[in-house]
Tab-separated table of C-alpha atoms and ligand atoms in Angstrom:
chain	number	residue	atom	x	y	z
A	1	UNK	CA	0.355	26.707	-12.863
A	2	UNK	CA	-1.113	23.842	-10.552
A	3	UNK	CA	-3.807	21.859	-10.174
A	4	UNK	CA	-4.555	19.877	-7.341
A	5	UNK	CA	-7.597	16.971	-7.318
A	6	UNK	CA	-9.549	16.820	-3.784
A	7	UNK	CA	-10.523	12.836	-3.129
A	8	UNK	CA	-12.500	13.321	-0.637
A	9	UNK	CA	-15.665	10.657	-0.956
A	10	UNK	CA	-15.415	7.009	0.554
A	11	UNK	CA	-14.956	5.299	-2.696
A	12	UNK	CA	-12.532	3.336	-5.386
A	13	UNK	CA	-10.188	5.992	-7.491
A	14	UNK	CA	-7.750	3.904	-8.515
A	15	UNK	CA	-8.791	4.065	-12.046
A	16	UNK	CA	-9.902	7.919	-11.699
A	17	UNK	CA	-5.614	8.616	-10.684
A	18	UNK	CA	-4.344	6.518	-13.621
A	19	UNK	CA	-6.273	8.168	-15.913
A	20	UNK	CA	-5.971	11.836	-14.429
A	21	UNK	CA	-2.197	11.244	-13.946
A	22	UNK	CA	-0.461	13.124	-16.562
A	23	UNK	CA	-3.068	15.837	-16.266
A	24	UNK	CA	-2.814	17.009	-13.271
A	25	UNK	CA	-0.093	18.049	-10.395
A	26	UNK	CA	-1.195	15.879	-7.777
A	27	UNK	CA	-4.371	14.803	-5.440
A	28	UNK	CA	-5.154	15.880	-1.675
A	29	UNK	CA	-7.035	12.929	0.232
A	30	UNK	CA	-9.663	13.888	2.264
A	31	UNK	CA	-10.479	12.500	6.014
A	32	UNK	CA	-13.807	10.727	4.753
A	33	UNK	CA	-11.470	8.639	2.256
A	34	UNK	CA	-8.760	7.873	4.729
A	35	UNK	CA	-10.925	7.100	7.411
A	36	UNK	CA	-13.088	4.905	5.513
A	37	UNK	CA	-10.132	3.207	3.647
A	38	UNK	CA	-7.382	3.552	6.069
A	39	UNK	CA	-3.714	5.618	5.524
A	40	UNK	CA	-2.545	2.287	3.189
A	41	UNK	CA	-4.925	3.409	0.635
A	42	UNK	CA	-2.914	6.507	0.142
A	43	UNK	CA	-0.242	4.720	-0.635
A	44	UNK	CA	-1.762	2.215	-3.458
A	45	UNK	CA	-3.129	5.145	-5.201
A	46	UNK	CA	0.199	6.721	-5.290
A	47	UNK	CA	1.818	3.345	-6.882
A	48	UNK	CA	-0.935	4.738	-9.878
A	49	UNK	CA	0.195	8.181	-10.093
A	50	UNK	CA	4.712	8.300	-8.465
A	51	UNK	CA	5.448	11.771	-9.702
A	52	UNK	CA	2.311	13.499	-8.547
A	53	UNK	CA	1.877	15.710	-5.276
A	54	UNK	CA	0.244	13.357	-2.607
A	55	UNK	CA	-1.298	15.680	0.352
A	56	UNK	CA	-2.881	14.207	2.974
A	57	UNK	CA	-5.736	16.395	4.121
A	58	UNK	CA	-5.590	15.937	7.814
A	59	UNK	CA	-6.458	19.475	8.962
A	60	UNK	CA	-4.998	19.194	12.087
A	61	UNK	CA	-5.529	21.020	15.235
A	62	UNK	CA	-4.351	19.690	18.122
A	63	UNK	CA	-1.560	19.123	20.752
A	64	UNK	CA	2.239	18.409	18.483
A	65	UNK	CA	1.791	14.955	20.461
A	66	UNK	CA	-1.075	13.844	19.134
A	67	UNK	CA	-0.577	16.006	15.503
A	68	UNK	CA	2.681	13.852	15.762
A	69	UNK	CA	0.974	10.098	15.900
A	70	UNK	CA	-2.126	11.015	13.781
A	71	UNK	CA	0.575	12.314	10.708
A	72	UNK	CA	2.947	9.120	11.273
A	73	UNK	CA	-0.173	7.101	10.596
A	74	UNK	CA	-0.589	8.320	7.073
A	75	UNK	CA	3.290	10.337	6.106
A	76	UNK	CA	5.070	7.474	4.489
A	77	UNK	CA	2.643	7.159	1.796
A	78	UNK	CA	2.147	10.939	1.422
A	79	UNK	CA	4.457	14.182	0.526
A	80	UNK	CA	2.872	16.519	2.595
A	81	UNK	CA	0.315	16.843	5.432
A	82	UNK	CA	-1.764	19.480	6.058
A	83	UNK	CA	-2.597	21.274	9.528
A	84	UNK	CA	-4.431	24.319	10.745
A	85	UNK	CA	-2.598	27.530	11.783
A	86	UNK	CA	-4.574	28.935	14.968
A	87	UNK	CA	-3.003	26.089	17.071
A	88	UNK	CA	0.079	28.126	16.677
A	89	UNK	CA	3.977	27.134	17.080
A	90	UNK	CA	5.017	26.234	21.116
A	91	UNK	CA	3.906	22.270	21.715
A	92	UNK	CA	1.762	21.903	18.451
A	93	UNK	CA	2.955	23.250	14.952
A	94	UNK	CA	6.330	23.078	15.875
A	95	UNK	CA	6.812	19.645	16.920
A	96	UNK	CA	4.405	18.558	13.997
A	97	UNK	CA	7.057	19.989	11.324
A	98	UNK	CA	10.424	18.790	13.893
A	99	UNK	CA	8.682	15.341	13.154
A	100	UNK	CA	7.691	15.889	9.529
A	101	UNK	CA	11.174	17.226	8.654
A	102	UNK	CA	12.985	14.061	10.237
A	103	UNK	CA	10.871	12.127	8.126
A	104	UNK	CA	11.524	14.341	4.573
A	105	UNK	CA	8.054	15.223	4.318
A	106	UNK	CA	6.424	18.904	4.301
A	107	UNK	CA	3.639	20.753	6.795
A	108	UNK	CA	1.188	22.755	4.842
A	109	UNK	CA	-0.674	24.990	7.150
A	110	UNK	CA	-4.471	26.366	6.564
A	111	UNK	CA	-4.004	30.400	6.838
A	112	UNK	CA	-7.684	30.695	6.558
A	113	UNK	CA	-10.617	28.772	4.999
A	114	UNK	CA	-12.798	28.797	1.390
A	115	UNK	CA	-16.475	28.880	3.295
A	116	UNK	CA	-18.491	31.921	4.351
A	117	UNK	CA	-17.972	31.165	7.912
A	118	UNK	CA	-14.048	31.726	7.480
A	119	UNK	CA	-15.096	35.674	8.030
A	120	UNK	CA	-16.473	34.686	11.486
A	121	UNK	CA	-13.004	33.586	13.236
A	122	UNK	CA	-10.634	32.972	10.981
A	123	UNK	CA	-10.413	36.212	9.321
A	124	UNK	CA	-9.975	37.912	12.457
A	125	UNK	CA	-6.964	35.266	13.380
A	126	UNK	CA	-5.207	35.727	10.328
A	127	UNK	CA	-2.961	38.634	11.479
A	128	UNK	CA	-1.980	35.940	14.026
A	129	UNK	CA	-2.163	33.467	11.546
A	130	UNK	CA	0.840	35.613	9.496
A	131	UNK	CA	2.777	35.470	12.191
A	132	UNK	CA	2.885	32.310	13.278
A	133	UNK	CA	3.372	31.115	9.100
A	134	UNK	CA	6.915	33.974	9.765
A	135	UNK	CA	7.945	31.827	12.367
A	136	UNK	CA	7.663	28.443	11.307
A	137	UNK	CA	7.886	28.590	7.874
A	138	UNK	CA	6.088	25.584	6.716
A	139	UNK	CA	6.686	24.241	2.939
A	140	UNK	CA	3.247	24.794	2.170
A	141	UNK	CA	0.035	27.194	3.030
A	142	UNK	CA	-3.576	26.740	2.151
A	143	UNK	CA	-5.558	30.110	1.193
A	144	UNK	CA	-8.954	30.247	0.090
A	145	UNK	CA	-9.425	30.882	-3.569
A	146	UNK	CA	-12.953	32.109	-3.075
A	147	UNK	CA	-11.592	35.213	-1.402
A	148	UNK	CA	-8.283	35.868	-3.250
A	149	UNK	CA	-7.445	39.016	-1.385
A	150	UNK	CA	-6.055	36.379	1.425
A	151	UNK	CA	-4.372	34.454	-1.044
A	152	UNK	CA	-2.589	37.971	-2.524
A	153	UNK	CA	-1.814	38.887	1.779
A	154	UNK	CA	-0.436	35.506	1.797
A	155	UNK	CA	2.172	36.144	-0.841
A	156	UNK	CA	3.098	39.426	-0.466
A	157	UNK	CA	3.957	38.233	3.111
A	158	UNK	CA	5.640	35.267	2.811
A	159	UNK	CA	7.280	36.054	-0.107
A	160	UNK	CA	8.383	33.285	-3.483
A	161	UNK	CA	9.345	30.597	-1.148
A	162	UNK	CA	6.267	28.972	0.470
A	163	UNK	CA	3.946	26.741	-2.146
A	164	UNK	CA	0.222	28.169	-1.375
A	165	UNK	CA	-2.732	25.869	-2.899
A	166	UNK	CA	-6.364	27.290	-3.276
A	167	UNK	CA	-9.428	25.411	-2.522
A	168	UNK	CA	-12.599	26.814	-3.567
A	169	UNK	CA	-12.603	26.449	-7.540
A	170	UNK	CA	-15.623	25.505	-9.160
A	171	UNK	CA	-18.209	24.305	-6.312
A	172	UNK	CA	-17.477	26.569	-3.964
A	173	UNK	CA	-17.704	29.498	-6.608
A	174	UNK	CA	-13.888	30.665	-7.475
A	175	UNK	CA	-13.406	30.800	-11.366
A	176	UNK	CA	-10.388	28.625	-12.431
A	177	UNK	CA	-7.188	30.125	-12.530
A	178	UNK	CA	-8.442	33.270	-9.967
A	179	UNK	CA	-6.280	31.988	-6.900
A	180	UNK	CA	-3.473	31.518	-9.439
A	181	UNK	CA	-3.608	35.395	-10.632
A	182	UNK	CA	-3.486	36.359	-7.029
A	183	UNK	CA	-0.449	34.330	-6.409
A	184	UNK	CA	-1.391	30.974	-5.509
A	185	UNK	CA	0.711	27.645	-6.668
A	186	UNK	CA	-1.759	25.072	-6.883
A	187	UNK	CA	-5.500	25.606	-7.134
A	188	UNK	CA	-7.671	22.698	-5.442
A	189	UNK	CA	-10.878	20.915	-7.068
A	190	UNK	CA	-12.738	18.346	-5.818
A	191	UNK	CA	-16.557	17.768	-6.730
A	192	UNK	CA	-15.743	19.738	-10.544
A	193	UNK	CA	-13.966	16.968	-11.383
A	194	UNK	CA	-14.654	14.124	-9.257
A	195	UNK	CA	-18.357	14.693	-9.807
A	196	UNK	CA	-17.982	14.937	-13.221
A	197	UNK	CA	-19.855	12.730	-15.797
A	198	UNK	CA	-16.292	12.860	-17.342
A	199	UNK	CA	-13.879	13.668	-14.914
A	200	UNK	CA	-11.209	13.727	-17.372
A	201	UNK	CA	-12.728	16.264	-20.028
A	202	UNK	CA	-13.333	18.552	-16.857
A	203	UNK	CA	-9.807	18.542	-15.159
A	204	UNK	CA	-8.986	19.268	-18.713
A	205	UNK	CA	-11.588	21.629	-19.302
A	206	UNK	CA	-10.284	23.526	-16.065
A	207	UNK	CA	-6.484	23.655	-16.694
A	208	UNK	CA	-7.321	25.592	-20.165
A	209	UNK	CA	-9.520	28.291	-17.944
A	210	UNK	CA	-6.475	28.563	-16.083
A	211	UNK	CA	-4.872	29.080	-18.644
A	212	UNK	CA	-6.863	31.539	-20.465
A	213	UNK	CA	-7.245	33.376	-17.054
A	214	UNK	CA	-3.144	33.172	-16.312
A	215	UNK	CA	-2.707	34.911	-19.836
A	216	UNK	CA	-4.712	38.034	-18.801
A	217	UNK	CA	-3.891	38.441	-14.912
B	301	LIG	P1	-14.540	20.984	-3.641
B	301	LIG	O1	-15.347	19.769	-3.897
B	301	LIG	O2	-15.306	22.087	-2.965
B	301	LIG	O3	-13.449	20.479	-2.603
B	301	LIG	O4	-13.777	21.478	-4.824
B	301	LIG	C1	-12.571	21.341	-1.979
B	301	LIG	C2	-11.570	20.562	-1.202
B	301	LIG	O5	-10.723	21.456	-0.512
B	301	LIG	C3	-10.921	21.341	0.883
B	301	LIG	N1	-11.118	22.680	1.339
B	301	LIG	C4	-10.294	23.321	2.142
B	301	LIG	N2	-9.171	22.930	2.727
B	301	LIG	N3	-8.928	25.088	3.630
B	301	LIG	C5	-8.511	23.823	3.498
B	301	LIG	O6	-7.475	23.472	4.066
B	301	LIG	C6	-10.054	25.524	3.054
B	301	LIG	O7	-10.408	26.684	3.138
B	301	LIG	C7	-10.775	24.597	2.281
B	301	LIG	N4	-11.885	24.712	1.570
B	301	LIG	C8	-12.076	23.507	0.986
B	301	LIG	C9	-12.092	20.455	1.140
B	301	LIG	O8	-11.838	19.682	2.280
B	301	LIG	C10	-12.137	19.658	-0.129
B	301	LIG	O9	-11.259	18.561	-0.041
């Protein structure tokens, strides 16, 4: 049972990852966050937290050149980057997990997305999508816990061996611990906790609904 903490708003969380630490599995850092404190960031809030899961939350989608140079920016301060799957294997994914392997760090690639718009392309793609995940066999795959039906396709196609995490718990809609029943590794919140009055008593709050909902899958 995992839970992931999206960082996603320009801001200070040094004191938000020490005390969140031994509660949760890890954070994802968002663009706005890296962008507006640059990939060095990553790596002093990691000092806070060493044995978490550090994902940097590139979503990328472009040539394995430039996926290549955008990753090596941020990938010594992070486990794992994350890309999107429709720019498929030849010249882009790839080359972006050749280079991530050199460097002992793991692709995680976005099989479809959390939003209502995900039914307007990437739905359709995610036969595709399937088949590309077959061939490269990333470390990691994103699946939206708002629809866990993909997450469940997911599994049963790629079998124990990939790590799939779950955005879409609590603002987005998905109950905690949903994604997890359907066969997901890590379920994803951002503004439930980070928005919190107490984000602490809610990341808490959510790993016992996980566990309550775990108990009865
Ligand atoms: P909230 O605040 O909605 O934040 O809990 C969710 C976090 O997850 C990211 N997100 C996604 N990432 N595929 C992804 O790769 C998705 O379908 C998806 N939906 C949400 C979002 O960027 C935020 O960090």
């Amino acid at each position: 049972m995992g839970l992931l903490v999206a960082l996603d708003r320009p801001g200070g969380y040094e004191e938000l990852v020490g005390k969140l630490c031994s509660r949760v599995d890890g954070f994802k850092l968002g663009l706005p966050l890296l962008m507006a404190r640059g990939p060095g960031y990553a790596g002093l809030l990691r000092r806070r937290c060493r044995d978490a899961l550090w994902v940097a939350d590139l979503k990328l989608a472009d040539i394995g050149y430039v996926m290549r140079l955008t990753a090596g920016l941020v990938a010594e301060h992070v486990d794992a980057v994350i890309a999107h799957g429709f720019v498929g294997v030849e010249g882009a994914l790839g080359e972006l997990k050749d280079y991530l392997d050199s460097l002992g760090k793991r692709l995680v690639v976005v099989a479809s997305m959390s939003h209502p718009g995900a039914r307007e392309a990437y739905d359709h793609a995610l036969p595709r999508i399937l088949e590309t995940l077959e061939r490269l066999r990333p470390w990691g795959v994103v699946a939206p816990a708002t629809r866990p039906g993909v997450v469940g396709i997911v599994r049963r196609r790629l079998g124990p061996g990939v790590a799939i995490m779950s955005p879409g718990v609590g603002a987005q809609g998905a109950e905690p611990g949903s994604a997890l029943c359907a066969g997901a590794d890590y379920e994803i919140v951002g503004r439930a906790i980070t928005g919190s009055g107490d984000p602490v008593e809610a990341a808490e709050r959510i790993r016992r609904e996980q566990e309550a909902r775990l108990s009865n899958c």
